[in-house]
Coordinates of C-alpha atoms in Angstrom, one line a residue:
M1 CA 38.3 -2.9 18.0
K2 CA 35.7 -2.6 15.4
T3 CA 32.8 -0.7 16.9
S4 CA 29.5 -0.3 15.2
I5 CA 26.1 1.7 15.8
V6 CA 22.6 -0.2 16.1
W7 CA 20.3 2.6 15.2
F8 CA 17.0 1.5 16.0
K9 CA 13.7 3.1 14.2
T10 CA 10.3 0.7 14.6
D11 CA 12.1 -2.2 15.3
L12 CA 12.1 -1.7 19.5
R13 CA 12.8 -5.4 20.4
L14 CA 15.5 -7.9 21.2
Q15 CA 13.6 -10.9 20.1
D16 CA 13.9 -11.8 15.7
N17 CA 15.9 -8.2 15.5
E18 CA 18.3 -9.7 12.6
T19 CA 19.8 -5.8 12.4
L20 CA 20.9 -6.3 16.4
V21 CA 22.0 -9.9 15.6
K22 CA 24.3 -8.8 12.7
A23 CA 25.7 -6.0 14.6
I24 CA 26.6 -8.0 17.4
A25 CA 28.2 -11.2 15.4
Q26 CA 30.4 -8.5 13.0
S27 CA 31.4 -6.2 15.5
D28 CA 33.5 -5.8 18.9
E29 CA 31.2 -3.7 20.5
I30 CA 28.0 -1.8 19.7
I31 CA 26.1 1.1 20.6
P32 CA 22.5 1.2 20.1
V33 CA 20.8 4.5 19.4
Y34 CA 17.4 5.8 19.0
C35 CA 16.9 9.2 17.6
F36 CA 14.0 11.4 18.2
D37 CA 13.7 12.8 14.4
E38 CA 12.1 16.2 14.6
S39 CA 10.6 16.0 11.0
Q40 CA 8.3 13.1 12.8
F41 CA 6.8 15.9 15.3
E42 CA 6.1 18.4 13.2
I43 CA 2.2 20.0 11.8
T44 CA 1.7 17.9 8.3
D45 CA 0.6 19.6 5.3
F46 CA -3.1 18.3 6.5
G47 CA -3.0 20.5 9.6
F48 CA -2.6 17.5 11.9
Q49 CA 0.3 16.6 14.3
K50 CA 2.7 13.7 12.5
T51 CA 2.7 12.3 15.8
G52 CA 0.1 12.5 18.3
S53 CA 0.2 12.5 22.1
F54 CA -1.0 8.8 22.5
R55 CA 1.8 7.4 19.7
A56 CA 4.2 9.2 21.6
Q57 CA 3.5 8.2 25.1
F58 CA 3.4 4.4 23.7
L59 CA 6.9 5.6 22.0
L60 CA 8.4 6.4 25.3
E61 CA 7.4 3.6 27.1
S62 CA 8.8 1.1 24.3
L63 CA 12.2 2.9 24.4
L64 CA 12.3 2.9 28.5
D65 CA 11.4 -1.0 28.0
L66 CA 13.7 -1.0 25.2
D67 CA 16.9 0.4 27.1
K68 CA 15.9 -1.8 30.4
N69 CA 16.1 -5.2 28.5
L70 CA 19.6 -3.6 26.8
R71 CA 20.6 -3.0 30.1
A72 CA 20.0 -6.7 31.4
L73 CA 22.3 -8.2 28.6
G74 CA 25.2 -5.3 29.4
S75 CA 24.4 -2.3 27.1
G76 CA 22.1 0.4 26.7
L77 CA 20.3 2.6 24.9
L78 CA 21.5 6.3 23.7
V79 CA 18.8 8.5 22.8
V80 CA 19.2 11.9 20.5
K81 CA 16.9 14.7 19.5
G82 CA 17.7 16.1 16.1
N83 CA 17.9 15.2 12.6
P84 CA 19.2 12.0 11.8
E85 CA 21.6 12.6 9.4
V86 CA 23.3 15.3 11.7
E87 CA 22.5 13.1 15.1
I88 CA 23.7 9.6 13.7
P89 CA 26.9 10.9 12.3
K90 CA 28.2 12.4 15.5
I91 CA 27.6 9.4 17.4
V92 CA 29.8 7.4 14.6
K93 CA 32.5 10.1 15.3
Q94 CA 32.4 9.9 19.0
Y95 CA 32.4 6.1 19.1
K96 CA 35.0 6.1 16.2
A97 CA 32.4 3.8 14.5
T98 CA 33.0 1.8 11.3
K99 CA 29.2 0.9 10.4
V100 CA 25.8 1.8 11.2
Y101 CA 23.2 -1.3 11.3
A102 CA 19.6 -0.3 10.8
K103 CA 15.9 -1.4 9.6
R104 CA 15.4 -0.9 5.9
E105 CA 12.7 1.4 5.0
V106 CA 10.4 1.3 2.5
S107 CA 8.0 4.5 2.3
F108 CA 9.1 7.8 0.9
E109 CA 9.9 10.3 4.0
E110 CA 11.6 7.3 5.9
K111 CA 13.5 6.5 2.4
R112 CA 14.7 9.8 2.1
T113 CA 15.8 10.4 5.8
E114 CA 17.8 6.7 5.3
A115 CA 19.7 8.4 1.5
L116 CA 20.9 11.5 3.6
V117 CA 22.0 9.6 6.7
Q118 CA 23.6 7.1 4.5
A119 CA 25.1 10.5 2.2
E120 CA 26.3 12.2 5.4
L121 CA 28.0 8.9 6.9
F122 CA 29.9 8.1 3.3
K123 CA 31.8 11.3 3.9
I124 CA 33.3 10.1 7.0
K125 CA 34.0 7.0 5.5
C126 CA 31.4 4.8 7.6
E127 CA 28.9 2.2 5.9
L128 CA 25.3 2.2 6.3
E129 CA 24.1 -1.9 6.4
T130 CA 20.1 -2.2 6.2
F131 CA 17.9 -5.2 6.8
S132 CA 14.6 -6.1 6.0
T133 CA 12.7 -6.9 9.7
S134 CA 9.5 -5.7 9.6
T135 CA 7.5 -8.6 7.1
L136 CA 6.2 -12.0 8.0
Y137 CA 7.6 -13.2 4.6
H138 CA 11.1 -12.0 3.7
A139 CA 11.0 -9.8 0.1
E140 CA 13.8 -11.9 -1.3
D141 CA 11.8 -14.8 -0.7
L142 CA 8.7 -13.8 -2.5
P143 CA 7.6 -15.6 -5.8
F144 CA 7.8 -12.4 -7.6
S145 CA 9.9 -9.2 -8.1
I146 CA 8.6 -6.0 -6.3
K147 CA 7.7 -4.6 -9.3
D148 CA 5.7 -7.8 -10.3
I149 CA 4.1 -7.8 -7.3
P150 CA 0.1 -8.7 -8.4
D151 CA -2.2 -5.5 -7.5
I152 CA -4.6 -7.8 -6.3
F153 CA -4.4 -9.1 -2.8
T154 CA -5.9 -12.8 -3.4
N155 CA -3.6 -13.1 -6.2
F156 CA -0.2 -12.4 -4.0
R157 CA -1.7 -14.0 -1.0
K158 CA -2.3 -17.7 -3.0
K159 CA 1.0 -17.7 -4.9
T160 CA 2.8 -16.5 -2.0
E161 CA 1.6 -19.3 0.6
K162 CA 2.1 -21.7 -2.1
E163 CA 5.3 -20.7 -3.2
S164 CA 7.4 -19.1 -0.3
L165 CA 8.5 -20.1 3.3
I166 CA 8.6 -18.0 6.1
R167 CA 12.0 -17.7 7.5
S168 CA 12.7 -19.0 11.3
A169 CA 13.0 -15.9 14.0
F170 CA 16.9 -14.7 15.0
E171 CA 17.3 -15.7 19.0
K172 CA 17.5 -12.9 21.3
P173 CA 21.1 -12.1 22.0
S174 CA 22.3 -13.6 25.3
Q175 CA 24.8 -10.8 25.9
I176 CA 25.9 -7.8 24.4
N177 CA 29.4 -5.7 24.7
S178 CA 29.1 -2.6 25.0
P179 CA 31.0 0.8 26.1
K180 CA 29.6 2.1 29.5
L181 CA 26.6 4.0 28.6
D182 CA 24.9 6.9 30.4
V183 CA 21.5 6.4 32.0
L184 CA 18.4 6.7 29.9
D185 CA 17.6 10.7 28.6
L186 CA 14.3 10.6 27.3
P187 CA 12.5 13.7 26.4
S188 CA 9.3 14.2 28.1
L189 CA 6.1 14.9 25.8
E190 CA 6.5 18.5 26.4
D191 CA 9.8 18.3 25.0
L192 CA 8.4 17.1 21.8
G193 CA 5.8 19.5 21.7
L194 CA 2.9 17.5 22.8
K195 CA 0.4 17.5 25.9
I196 CA 0.2 14.6 28.2
T197 CA -3.5 13.0 27.5
P198 CA -4.7 10.0 29.6
I199 CA -6.5 7.6 27.6
D200 CA -10.0 7.2 28.7
T201 CA -11.1 4.6 30.8
R202 CA -13.4 3.1 28.6
A203 CA -10.7 1.8 26.0
A204 CA -10.9 -1.5 24.8
I205 CA -7.2 -2.0 26.0
Q206 CA -5.1 0.1 27.7
F207 CA -1.8 0.1 25.3
K208 CA 1.2 0.1 27.1
G209 CA 4.8 0.4 24.8
G210 CA 7.5 -2.2 24.9
E211 CA 8.6 -5.6 23.9
T212 CA 7.7 -6.8 27.3
Q213 CA 4.1 -5.8 27.1
A214 CA 4.0 -7.1 23.5
I215 CA 4.8 -10.4 24.7
A216 CA 2.9 -10.4 27.6
R217 CA -0.1 -9.9 25.2
L218 CA 0.8 -12.4 22.8
N219 CA 0.9 -15.0 25.9
H220 CA -2.2 -13.9 27.3
Y221 CA -3.9 -13.8 24.2
F222 CA -2.7 -17.4 23.0
F223 CA -2.0 -19.5 26.1
E224 CA -3.8 -17.8 28.8
S225 CA -7.0 -16.9 27.4
K226 CA -6.8 -19.1 23.7
S227 CA -9.0 -16.2 22.3
I228 CA -7.1 -16.8 19.3
S229 CA -8.8 -19.8 18.6
E230 CA -11.7 -18.0 17.9
Y231 CA -10.5 -15.1 16.5
K232 CA -11.8 -15.7 13.1
E233 CA -15.8 -15.4 14.8
T234 CA -15.0 -12.4 17.1
R235 CA -12.5 -10.4 15.4
N236 CA -15.4 -8.1 14.3
G237 CA -16.3 -7.2 17.6
M238 CA -16.2 -3.7 19.2
V239 CA -15.9 -3.8 22.6
G240 CA -13.5 -5.1 25.1
A241 CA -9.6 -6.7 25.2
D242 CA -10.0 -9.6 23.6
Y243 CA -12.3 -9.5 20.4
S244 CA -9.3 -9.0 18.0
S245 CA -5.3 -9.6 19.1
K246 CA -4.3 -5.9 19.6
F247 CA -1.1 -7.0 18.2
S248 CA -0.9 -3.7 16.0
A249 CA 0.6 -1.0 18.2
W250 CA 3.4 -3.2 19.0
L251 CA 3.5 -4.3 15.6
A252 CA 3.7 -0.9 14.3
L253 CA 6.8 -0.1 16.6
G254 CA 8.2 -3.1 15.8
C255 CA 8.0 -3.8 19.5
I256 CA 7.2 -7.6 18.1
S257 CA 7.8 -8.9 15.0
P258 CA 5.2 -11.1 12.5
R259 CA 7.8 -13.9 12.6
F260 CA 7.9 -14.0 16.0
I261 CA 4.1 -14.0 16.6
Y262 CA 4.3 -16.7 13.9
Q263 CA 6.7 -18.9 15.8
E264 CA 4.6 -18.8 19.0
L265 CA 1.1 -19.6 17.2
Q266 CA 2.9 -22.4 15.7
K267 CA 3.6 -23.7 19.5
Y268 CA 0.4 -22.8 20.2
E269 CA -1.5 -24.9 17.0
Q270 CA 0.7 -27.9 18.4
Q271 CA -0.4 -28.2 21.7
F272 CA -3.8 -27.0 21.3
G273 CA -5.0 -27.7 17.8
A274 CA -5.2 -25.1 14.6
N275 CA -8.2 -24.1 13.3
E276 CA -9.6 -21.5 10.6
S277 CA -9.2 -18.7 13.5
T278 CA -5.5 -19.7 14.1
Y279 CA -4.9 -19.3 10.1
W280 CA -6.9 -16.1 10.1
L281 CA -4.1 -14.6 12.2
V282 CA -1.7 -15.5 9.4
F283 CA -4.2 -14.2 7.1
E284 CA -4.3 -10.6 8.7
L285 CA -0.2 -10.5 9.1
L286 CA -0.2 -11.2 5.1
W287 CA -2.2 -8.1 4.5
R288 CA 0.0 -6.4 6.6
D289 CA 3.5 -7.5 4.3
Y290 CA 1.2 -6.6 1.2
F291 CA 0.7 -3.0 2.4
R292 CA 4.4 -2.8 2.6
F293 CA 5.2 -4.5 -0.6
M294 CA 2.8 -2.0 -2.1
M295 CA 4.6 0.7 -0.6
K296 CA 7.8 -0.4 -1.9
K297 CA 6.3 -0.8 -5.3
Y298 CA 4.7 2.7 -5.6
N299 CA 6.1 4.5 -3.2
V300 CA 5.1 8.4 -3.4
K301 CA 1.7 7.1 -5.6
L302 CA 0.0 6.2 -2.2
F303 CA 0.1 9.3 -1.0
Q304 CA -1.2 11.3 -3.7
Q305 CA -5.0 12.0 -4.1
A306 CA -5.1 10.0 -7.4
G307 CA -3.5 6.7 -5.9
I308 CA -2.0 3.9 -7.8
Q309 CA -4.8 3.8 -10.2
N310 CA -4.1 7.7 -11.2
K311 CA -7.8 8.1 -10.9
E312 CA -9.4 11.0 -10.3
I313 CA -12.2 11.1 -7.8
P314 CA -14.9 13.8 -7.6
S315 CA -14.5 15.2 -4.0
N316 CA -16.3 18.4 -2.6
Q317 CA -14.5 21.4 -1.8
H318 CA -12.4 20.9 1.1
N319 CA -15.1 21.7 4.0
T320 CA -13.3 22.3 7.6
N321 CA -16.6 22.1 9.0
Q322 CA -17.5 18.6 7.7
L323 CA -13.7 17.5 8.5
Q324 CA -14.0 18.8 11.9
N325 CA -17.9 17.4 12.6
W326 CA -16.3 13.7 11.8
I327 CA -13.1 14.3 14.3
D328 CA -15.4 15.0 17.0
G329 CA -17.9 12.6 16.1
K330 CA -20.6 15.0 15.6
T331 CA -21.8 13.7 12.0
G332 CA -25.1 13.0 13.1
V333 CA -24.7 9.1 12.1
D334 CA -24.2 7.5 15.4
F335 CA -22.2 4.5 14.5
V336 CA -19.7 7.2 12.7
D337 CA -19.9 9.3 16.0
A338 CA -19.4 6.5 18.6
N339 CA -16.0 5.3 16.3
M340 CA -14.8 8.5 16.1
I341 CA -15.3 9.6 19.7
E342 CA -13.3 6.4 20.6
L343 CA -10.2 7.2 18.6
K344 CA -10.2 10.7 20.0
L345 CA -9.8 9.8 23.3
T346 CA -8.2 6.4 23.1
G347 CA -6.1 6.4 20.2
F348 CA -7.6 3.4 19.1
M349 CA -10.9 1.9 17.0
S350 CA -11.5 -1.8 15.8
N351 CA -11.2 -2.5 12.4
R352 CA -14.4 -2.7 11.3
G353 CA -14.9 0.8 13.0
R354 CA -12.2 2.4 10.8
Q355 CA -13.8 1.0 7.6
N356 CA -17.1 2.4 8.1
V357 CA -15.4 5.8 9.4
A358 CA -13.4 5.7 6.2
S359 CA -16.2 5.2 4.1
Y360 CA -18.2 7.7 5.5
F361 CA -15.3 9.9 5.0
C362 CA -15.1 9.0 1.2
N363 CA -18.4 7.9 0.2
D364 CA -20.8 10.0 2.1
L365 CA -18.9 13.2 2.9
K366 CA -16.8 13.2 -0.3
L367 CA -13.8 14.7 1.2
D368 CA -10.2 14.5 -0.1
W369 CA -9.2 10.6 1.7
R370 CA -5.8 12.0 2.6
F371 CA -7.3 14.3 5.4
G372 CA -8.7 11.1 6.8
A373 CA -5.2 9.2 6.4
A374 CA -3.4 12.4 8.0
Y375 CA -5.7 12.4 10.8
F376 CA -5.4 9.1 11.6
E377 CA -1.6 9.2 11.4
Q378 CA -1.8 11.8 14.3
Q379 CA -4.5 10.0 16.2
L380 CA -3.5 6.2 16.2
I381 CA -1.6 4.4 18.6
D382 CA -0.7 1.8 15.9
Y383 CA -0.6 3.9 13.0
D384 CA 1.8 2.0 10.5
V385 CA 2.7 4.3 7.3
C386 CA 2.1 1.6 4.9
S387 CA -1.0 -0.2 6.4
N388 CA -2.4 3.3 7.2
W389 CA -2.3 5.0 3.4
G390 CA -2.8 1.7 1.8
N391 CA -6.1 0.9 3.4
W392 CA -7.3 4.7 3.0
A393 CA -6.4 4.5 -0.6
Y394 CA -7.9 1.4 -1.0
L395 CA -11.0 2.7 0.6
A396 CA -11.2 6.1 -1.6
G397 CA -10.9 3.5 -4.6
V398 CA -7.5 4.5 -5.8
G399 CA -5.5 1.9 -4.1
N400 CA -5.6 -1.9 -4.5
D401 CA -9.5 -2.7 -4.1
P402 CA -10.3 -4.4 -7.5
R403 CA -13.8 -3.5 -7.2
G404 CA -13.5 0.0 -6.9
N405 CA -15.8 2.0 -5.1
R406 CA -16.3 0.1 -1.9
Y407 CA -19.5 1.6 0.0
F408 CA -20.3 0.7 3.3
N409 CA -24.1 0.7 4.1
I410 CA -23.3 2.3 7.3
E411 CA -26.9 1.5 9.1
K412 CA -26.7 -2.2 7.9
Q413 CA -22.9 -2.5 9.5
A414 CA -24.4 -0.6 12.7
T415 CA -27.1 -3.5 12.7
D416 CA -24.8 -6.4 11.9
Y417 CA -21.9 -5.5 14.4
D418 CA -23.4 -3.5 17.2
K419 CA -27.1 -4.8 17.2
N420 CA -27.7 -4.2 20.8
K421 CA -26.1 -0.8 20.7
T422 CA -23.8 -1.7 23.5
F423 CA -21.2 0.3 21.4
R424 CA -22.5 3.0 20.5
N425 CA -24.1 3.4 23.9
L426 CA -20.6 3.0 25.3
W427 CA -19.1 6.0 24.0
L428 CA -21.9 8.3 22.8
N429 CA -23.4 8.5 26.7
S430 CA -20.4 10.3 28.1

């Protein structure tokens, strides 16, 4: 009997999951495992939780759904808590597994954990095989090597669109052979050191974790409401569920893949026609790819104050009062405050809001951008390490922005995007 472990991380899905498909094809039986990595629930050097309660709640819902979907195919999910380099080898020994299949990581801490796990598995004669499952374009299909990827997004996009193909999504497995697995045993938020925080009822959307919900959202946004056909016109909206796709939270945990979204989008275009809006969703998925490839290229530099440009930016002395007022939505700038209150009470903020509050943080308050990025890491349900740190570095002027200093005129932005103060009234009149 060839037994393998499938180590789930931020790929909590059955559709288009190469890791799972390959493990099933090459093994007699598999054990799906998720490890609550204790380092993900610590306080960071910036004084914030690495994972806040909104995202942790979404993660728990996603694991519940994954277990349900796995059991429907004859398997289930084994959940452990601790350090992956300790816990994964334990399971390998318990089930006499010869191979661990997992998603390939690109960012600094995740790669370090992957290397530690691999070293421990090597000692017990078990192989770790990883697959790239997070992007629209596969890294191997790009028209340049990672080290030669253009630092300007437009150059990357044009060449990639012209010279690369998007691979087909993998089919969902029809059955999985696993030994009998115990009933799912999930930790509670309290076990993870967090408090239950209900999402404010004014939230643009009530996110619920899991692949089932991700696909339901896609079907709603594409086929039921056809909102995708107006995406380019509405994507800078700020109030309501359908001004943008809101796929980001499910993408961040891998409850849905960019390729699966692309495949469904093609079906939609065949049925209802393609336009600039349907293309624009692909354009946004490309940005997401880009930040992931940049993380692969520059790695730890994207977490440093001087960024990939090694550029010293004059910043004020660390000012805890200014930082706290920004967090609490008490800066006195109504557009910034409304967005920050939304983030604090819901774990979500529109793309337009994110750019404005980050610009204000870096350019007006002149605070160290990494504190802003670290607060977003704690707070956002849709936190994605590459997009978050890549975007913050970009706005701070130390990332991939060819223009250097990207300053937002917040008053003008508020007038352009919240003309009737609908958004500000919603969040400031509590």
